[in-house]
């Protein structure tokens, strides 16, 4: 259930309240446990964490953050193998990128939710459980965060005007929403880089909302054009995350962001989302996520229930 789902009438309002209360209680318990035994984040992750707390976005890379012994080669090999298996679907989506209408015709989600985690694809989860990533997620939330989803996106060039997530928006549904994007291909200005308005995250100074318009003739989600966003965040505070394969972006997407406006080359990107432990979101995993190999207590607690 999402916190954005509003019930009608007294019964569902009460159910919503009880649901919210359960979520807040779980978060308080988790925050207390984190304060008691979480420890200080290591020196290696502190610069990223400080930037994320201050700006709502921090850009780093695999080598800098994860060191030499990390799950990156396995993730790359997995994506290549899957791209081979899904070659027909990739080609079909590539050709359909310019189809108009609701929905992101320019985007292929390689593993449509709910994702059934198996020993064959559990690198999707294990990548997100790597200690530096999890340390940053827990410290940002100030509690033991849970993994909400993990996936790989292929974004294809399109010639249509910017639409959906290609336009500025805030995500909703929790106090913070921490997403990690990892480029699997080089991403330049023409491949739809993830872009963020610094300081618009809930910990930041800019809480105003820019004037938006509903897409698709008033039936779609609110989206904001560049000229409107510039009225609340000067353009020199927009971070356009351009970089080689292996670039890692941490962003609290409660702040204004956009991306995927690919015009001349494809973008392949791993992403994972951490959330607070309260039951405030629809899971994007099928029930019962388990992964291969020994896990620490922190890693076990990040697995979705
Ligand atoms: O594709 C992108 O870079 C934008 C992603 C986005 O808007 C989101 O994950 O909320």
Short mmCIF file of C-alpha atoms and ligand atoms in Angstrom, two decimals:
data_model
loop_
_atom_site.label_atom_id
_atom_site.label_comp_id
_atom_site.label_asym_id
_atom_site.label_seq_id
_atom_site.Cartn_x
_atom_site.Cartn_y
_atom_site.Cartn_z
CA UNK A 1 0.00 0.00 0.00
CA UNK A 2 1.23 3.45 -0.79
CA UNK A 3 0.86 6.50 1.43
CA UNK A 4 -0.44 8.20 -1.69
CA UNK A 5 -3.44 5.86 -1.75
CA UNK A 6 -6.25 7.71 -0.04
CA UNK A 7 -9.31 5.74 1.02
CA UNK A 8 -12.87 7.05 0.87
CA UNK A 9 -15.21 7.12 3.86
CA UNK A 10 -14.66 6.59 7.57
CA UNK A 11 -13.68 2.92 7.52
CA UNK A 12 -10.79 3.32 5.11
CA UNK A 13 -9.73 6.58 6.76
CA UNK A 14 -9.39 4.70 10.05
CA UNK A 15 -7.56 1.88 8.29
CA UNK A 16 -5.24 4.44 6.71
CA UNK A 17 -4.56 6.01 10.11
CA UNK A 18 -3.80 2.65 11.73
CA UNK A 19 -1.59 1.79 8.80
CA UNK A 20 0.25 5.12 9.15
CA UNK A 21 0.63 4.58 12.89
CA UNK A 22 2.13 1.13 12.34
CA UNK A 23 4.59 2.62 9.83
CA UNK A 24 5.64 5.43 12.14
CA UNK A 25 6.11 3.00 15.05
CA UNK A 26 8.27 0.69 12.94
CA UNK A 27 10.37 3.66 11.82
CA UNK A 28 10.84 4.84 15.42
CA UNK A 29 11.95 1.39 16.54
CA UNK A 30 14.35 1.15 13.61
CA UNK A 31 15.74 4.66 14.26
CA UNK A 32 16.33 3.78 17.91
CA UNK A 33 18.10 0.56 16.96
CA UNK A 34 20.23 2.47 14.45
CA UNK A 35 21.20 5.13 17.01
CA UNK A 36 22.09 2.38 19.49
CA UNK A 37 24.19 0.10 17.31
CA UNK A 38 24.60 1.81 13.92
CA UNK A 39 28.05 3.30 14.60
CA UNK A 40 29.66 6.16 12.69
CA UNK A 41 29.87 5.80 8.89
CA UNK A 42 33.42 5.03 7.74
CA UNK A 43 35.68 7.78 6.37
CA UNK A 44 35.35 6.32 2.85
CA UNK A 45 31.62 7.05 2.56
CA UNK A 46 31.53 10.33 4.51
CA UNK A 47 32.14 12.75 1.59
CA UNK A 48 29.25 11.19 -0.37
CA UNK A 49 26.99 11.21 2.65
CA UNK A 50 27.78 14.82 3.48
CA UNK A 51 27.05 15.92 -0.08
CA UNK A 52 23.84 13.90 -0.19
CA UNK A 53 22.63 15.39 3.09
CA UNK A 54 23.51 18.91 1.95
CA UNK A 55 22.47 18.89 -1.72
CA UNK A 56 20.11 15.91 -2.09
CA UNK A 57 22.45 14.43 -4.73
CA UNK A 58 25.97 13.03 -4.68
CA UNK A 59 27.82 11.65 -7.69
CA UNK A 60 30.69 9.19 -7.31
CA UNK A 61 31.87 6.05 -9.09
CA UNK A 62 32.39 2.35 -8.57
CA UNK A 63 36.14 2.53 -8.03
CA UNK A 64 36.02 5.45 -5.62
CA UNK A 65 33.12 4.20 -3.52
CA UNK A 66 33.35 0.42 -3.71
CA UNK A 67 37.10 -0.18 -4.04
CA UNK A 68 38.54 -3.08 -5.99
CA UNK A 69 36.57 -5.99 -4.53
CA UNK A 70 33.03 -5.22 -5.57
CA UNK A 71 30.00 -6.58 -7.39
CA UNK A 72 30.37 -4.33 -10.47
CA UNK A 73 31.93 -6.92 -12.86
CA UNK A 74 29.16 -9.36 -11.97
CA UNK A 75 26.48 -6.73 -12.58
CA UNK A 76 27.98 -5.85 -15.97
CA UNK A 77 28.18 -9.52 -17.00
CA UNK A 78 24.61 -10.11 -15.83
CA UNK A 79 23.27 -7.17 -17.82
CA UNK A 80 25.07 -8.32 -20.96
CA UNK A 81 23.69 -11.82 -20.61
CA UNK A 82 20.15 -10.51 -20.02
CA UNK A 83 20.43 -8.07 -22.94
CA UNK A 84 21.19 -11.09 -25.12
CA UNK A 85 18.14 -12.96 -23.83
CA UNK A 86 15.90 -9.90 -24.21
CA UNK A 87 17.31 -8.79 -27.58
CA UNK A 88 13.92 -8.93 -29.34
CA UNK A 89 12.17 -6.90 -26.63
CA UNK A 90 15.01 -4.36 -26.60
CA UNK A 91 14.73 -3.94 -30.37
CA UNK A 92 10.94 -3.65 -30.19
CA UNK A 93 11.14 -0.92 -27.52
CA UNK A 94 13.91 0.89 -29.40
CA UNK A 95 11.65 1.11 -32.47
CA UNK A 96 8.61 2.18 -30.40
CA UNK A 97 10.41 4.96 -28.48
CA UNK A 98 8.52 7.65 -30.40
CA UNK A 99 5.04 6.25 -29.79
CA UNK A 100 2.88 8.91 -28.17
CA UNK A 101 0.53 8.36 -25.26
CA UNK A 102 0.59 7.71 -21.54
CA UNK A 103 3.52 5.58 -20.47
CA UNK A 104 7.24 5.77 -21.08
CA UNK A 105 7.54 4.28 -24.55
CA UNK A 106 11.24 5.29 -24.52
CA UNK A 107 12.04 3.05 -21.54
CA UNK A 108 12.43 -0.69 -21.10
CA UNK A 109 12.36 -1.99 -17.53
CA UNK A 110 14.28 -5.26 -17.89
CA UNK A 111 12.54 -6.90 -14.92
CA UNK A 112 8.90 -5.81 -14.70
CA UNK A 113 7.77 -5.71 -11.04
CA UNK A 114 7.05 -7.62 -8.95
CA UNK A 115 10.57 -8.98 -9.45
CA UNK A 116 10.99 -12.59 -8.43
CA UNK A 117 14.52 -12.77 -6.98
CA UNK A 118 16.24 -16.04 -7.83
CA UNK A 119 19.87 -17.25 -7.62
CA UNK A 120 20.13 -16.34 -11.34
CA UNK A 121 19.25 -12.66 -10.91
CA UNK A 122 20.06 -11.95 -7.25
CA UNK A 123 22.98 -9.72 -8.24
CA UNK A 124 20.28 -7.05 -8.60
CA UNK A 125 19.79 -7.25 -4.84
CA UNK A 126 23.36 -8.08 -3.82
CA UNK A 127 24.67 -4.99 -5.60
CA UNK A 128 22.40 -2.81 -3.47
CA UNK A 129 23.45 -4.63 -0.28
CA UNK A 130 27.13 -3.76 -0.67
CA UNK A 131 28.35 -2.21 2.54
CA UNK A 132 29.15 1.35 1.32
CA UNK A 133 25.76 1.69 -0.38
CA UNK A 134 23.86 0.37 2.59
CA UNK A 135 25.86 2.45 5.06
CA UNK A 136 24.94 5.60 3.13
CA UNK A 137 21.27 4.58 2.85
CA UNK A 138 20.99 3.83 6.60
CA UNK A 139 22.81 7.02 7.59
CA UNK A 140 20.70 9.16 5.25
CA UNK A 141 17.46 7.78 6.71
CA UNK A 142 18.88 7.67 10.25
CA UNK A 143 17.46 4.18 10.60
CA UNK A 144 17.86 0.73 9.07
CA UNK A 145 16.53 1.29 5.56
CA UNK A 146 14.87 -1.39 3.44
CA UNK A 147 15.49 -2.16 -0.17
CA UNK A 148 12.31 -1.43 -2.07
CA UNK A 149 13.32 -2.26 -5.64
CA UNK A 150 16.26 -3.00 -7.91
CA UNK A 151 16.20 -3.10 -11.68
CA UNK A 152 17.92 -2.24 -14.94
CA UNK A 153 16.55 0.31 -17.38
CA UNK A 154 17.30 0.76 -21.06
CA UNK A 155 16.44 4.29 -22.19
CA UNK A 156 16.16 4.85 -25.94
CA UNK A 157 16.51 8.03 -28.00
CA UNK A 158 13.25 9.66 -28.90
CA UNK A 159 12.34 12.75 -30.92
CA UNK A 160 9.10 13.65 -29.10
CA UNK A 161 8.96 16.65 -26.76
CA UNK A 162 10.14 15.81 -23.22
CA UNK A 163 7.49 13.89 -21.28
CA UNK A 164 6.93 11.87 -18.08
CA UNK A 165 10.17 11.56 -16.06
CA UNK A 166 12.00 13.57 -18.72
CA UNK A 167 10.37 16.63 -17.10
CA UNK A 168 11.00 17.94 -13.58
CA UNK A 169 9.01 16.31 -10.79
CA UNK A 170 9.18 15.29 -7.16
CA UNK A 171 8.50 11.69 -6.08
CA UNK A 172 6.05 11.17 -3.21
CA UNK A 173 5.24 8.47 -0.68
CA UNK A 174 7.80 8.77 2.13
CA UNK A 175 9.67 11.44 4.04
CA UNK A 176 12.81 10.66 2.01
CA UNK A 177 13.14 8.51 -1.13
CA UNK A 178 16.72 7.47 -1.70
CA UNK A 179 17.50 6.15 -5.17
CA UNK A 180 20.86 4.98 -6.45
CA UNK A 181 21.50 5.04 -10.20
CA UNK A 182 24.54 3.31 -11.67
CA UNK A 183 25.37 3.92 -15.32
CA UNK A 184 26.20 0.77 -17.24
CA UNK A 185 26.99 2.76 -20.38
CA UNK A 186 28.73 6.10 -20.83
CA UNK A 187 26.11 8.84 -20.40
CA UNK A 188 26.68 12.14 -22.18
CA UNK A 189 24.41 15.14 -22.71
CA UNK A 190 22.56 13.30 -25.50
CA UNK A 191 21.90 10.06 -23.62
CA UNK A 192 19.42 11.42 -21.08
CA UNK A 193 21.54 12.08 -17.98
CA UNK A 194 19.85 12.08 -14.59
CA UNK A 195 19.45 15.72 -13.55
CA UNK A 196 18.74 17.16 -10.09
CA UNK A 197 17.92 20.55 -8.58
CA UNK A 198 20.23 20.84 -5.58
CA UNK A 199 18.71 21.76 -2.25
CA UNK A 200 15.12 20.78 -3.11
CA UNK A 201 15.30 17.57 -1.03
CA UNK A 202 13.44 17.51 2.32
CA UNK A 203 16.69 18.23 4.22
CA UNK A 204 17.45 21.18 1.91
CA UNK A 205 16.53 24.87 1.95
CA UNK A 206 14.22 24.95 -1.11
CA UNK A 207 10.81 23.52 -0.23
CA UNK A 208 8.72 25.65 -2.62
CA UNK A 209 6.89 23.88 -5.41
CA UNK A 210 7.33 25.06 -8.96
CA UNK A 211 4.28 25.64 -11.17
CA UNK A 212 3.52 22.42 -13.01
CA UNK A 213 1.05 21.19 -15.59
CA UNK A 214 -0.74 17.90 -15.85
CA UNK A 215 0.47 15.85 -18.79
CA UNK A 216 -1.69 14.20 -21.43
CA UNK A 217 -4.37 16.85 -21.68
CA UNK A 218 -4.84 17.11 -17.92
CA UNK A 219 -5.11 13.38 -17.16
CA UNK A 220 -1.48 12.65 -16.32
CA UNK A 221 0.94 13.46 -13.50
CA UNK A 222 2.15 17.02 -12.73
CA UNK A 223 5.34 17.93 -14.50
CA UNK A 224 7.40 21.12 -14.49
CA UNK A 225 9.18 22.78 -17.41
CA UNK A 226 12.72 24.19 -17.14
CA UNK A 227 11.59 27.82 -17.19
CA UNK A 228 9.26 27.24 -14.21
CA UNK A 229 11.84 25.34 -12.19
CA UNK A 230 14.38 28.10 -12.82
CA UNK A 231 12.08 30.45 -10.89
CA UNK A 232 12.72 28.52 -7.66
CA UNK A 233 16.17 26.99 -8.32
CA UNK A 234 18.78 28.89 -10.37
CA UNK A 235 20.15 26.86 -13.26
CA UNK A 236 23.67 26.88 -11.82
CA UNK A 237 22.29 24.67 -9.04
CA UNK A 238 21.07 21.99 -11.45
CA UNK A 239 23.34 18.95 -11.46
CA UNK A 240 23.45 17.10 -14.76
CA UNK A 241 25.07 13.75 -13.99
CA UNK A 242 27.20 13.02 -17.04
CA UNK A 243 29.81 10.31 -16.75
CA UNK A 244 31.34 7.03 -17.88
CA UNK A 245 30.03 3.56 -17.15
CA UNK A 246 30.48 2.99 -13.42
CA UNK A 247 29.17 6.44 -12.42
CA UNK A 248 27.07 6.14 -9.24
CA UNK A 249 24.42 8.73 -8.35
CA UNK A 250 22.72 8.95 -4.97
CA UNK A 251 19.63 11.16 -5.02
CA UNK A 252 16.72 11.84 -2.72
CA UNK A 253 14.02 11.97 -5.37
CA UNK A 254 11.63 13.84 -3.08
CA UNK A 255 13.67 16.72 -4.52
CA UNK A 256 13.10 17.96 -8.09
CA UNK A 257 14.68 15.71 -10.68
CA UNK A 258 14.30 14.50 -14.25
CA UNK A 259 16.18 12.27 -16.67
CA UNK A 260 16.04 9.88 -19.56
CA UNK A 261 15.63 12.56 -22.23
CA UNK A 262 17.83 10.61 -24.57
CA UNK A 263 18.23 12.23 -27.99
CA UNK A 264 21.14 10.50 -29.65
CA UNK A 265 22.40 7.51 -27.70
CA UNK A 266 21.01 4.82 -25.42
CA UNK A 267 21.44 4.81 -21.68
CA UNK A 268 21.63 1.55 -19.74
CA UNK A 269 21.33 2.06 -16.00
CA UNK A 270 21.00 -0.03 -12.86
CA UNK A 271 18.87 1.49 -10.15
CA UNK A 272 17.82 0.59 -6.66
CA UNK A 273 15.56 2.28 -4.16
CA UNK A 274 15.83 2.27 -0.36
CA UNK A 275 12.90 3.20 1.84
CA UNK A 276 12.08 3.59 5.49
CA UNK A 277 11.02 0.32 7.16
CA UNK A 278 7.44 1.44 7.92
CA UNK A 279 4.97 -0.23 5.54
CA UNK A 280 4.47 2.87 3.43
CA UNK A 281 5.13 1.51 -0.05
CA UNK A 282 4.05 -1.03 -2.52
CA UNK A 283 6.89 -3.51 -2.82
CA UNK A 284 8.44 -4.04 -6.22
CA UNK A 285 9.72 -7.49 -5.30
CA UNK A 286 7.70 -10.68 -5.22
CA UNK A 287 7.31 -12.03 -1.69
CA UNK A 288 10.22 -13.55 0.22
CA UNK A 289 13.49 -12.11 -1.08
CA UNK A 290 16.55 -14.20 -0.27
CA UNK A 291 20.01 -14.03 -1.80
CA UNK A 292 23.01 -16.32 -2.04
CA UNK A 293 26.02 -16.01 0.29
CA UNK A 294 26.43 -15.01 3.91
CA UNK A 295 24.83 -11.72 4.94
CA UNK A 296 25.60 -9.37 7.81
CA UNK A 297 22.86 -8.35 10.23
CA UNK A 298 22.58 -4.97 8.44
CA UNK A 299 22.21 -6.66 5.07
CA UNK A 300 19.57 -9.04 6.37
CA UNK A 301 17.61 -6.18 7.85
CA UNK A 302 17.64 -4.35 4.47
CA UNK A 303 15.90 -7.23 2.71
CA UNK A 304 12.21 -6.63 2.08
CA UNK A 305 9.88 -8.57 4.33
O1 LIG B 1 15.32 8.25 -16.00
C1 LIG B 1 15.72 9.13 -15.22
O2 LIG B 1 16.88 9.52 -15.18
C2 LIG B 1 14.70 9.75 -14.27
C3 LIG B 1 14.34 8.81 -13.18
C4 LIG B 1 13.24 9.28 -12.31
O3 LIG B 1 12.59 10.27 -12.57
C5 LIG B 1 12.93 8.52 -11.13
O4 LIG B 1 13.47 7.43 -10.93
O5 LIG B 1 12.12 9.01 -10.31
#
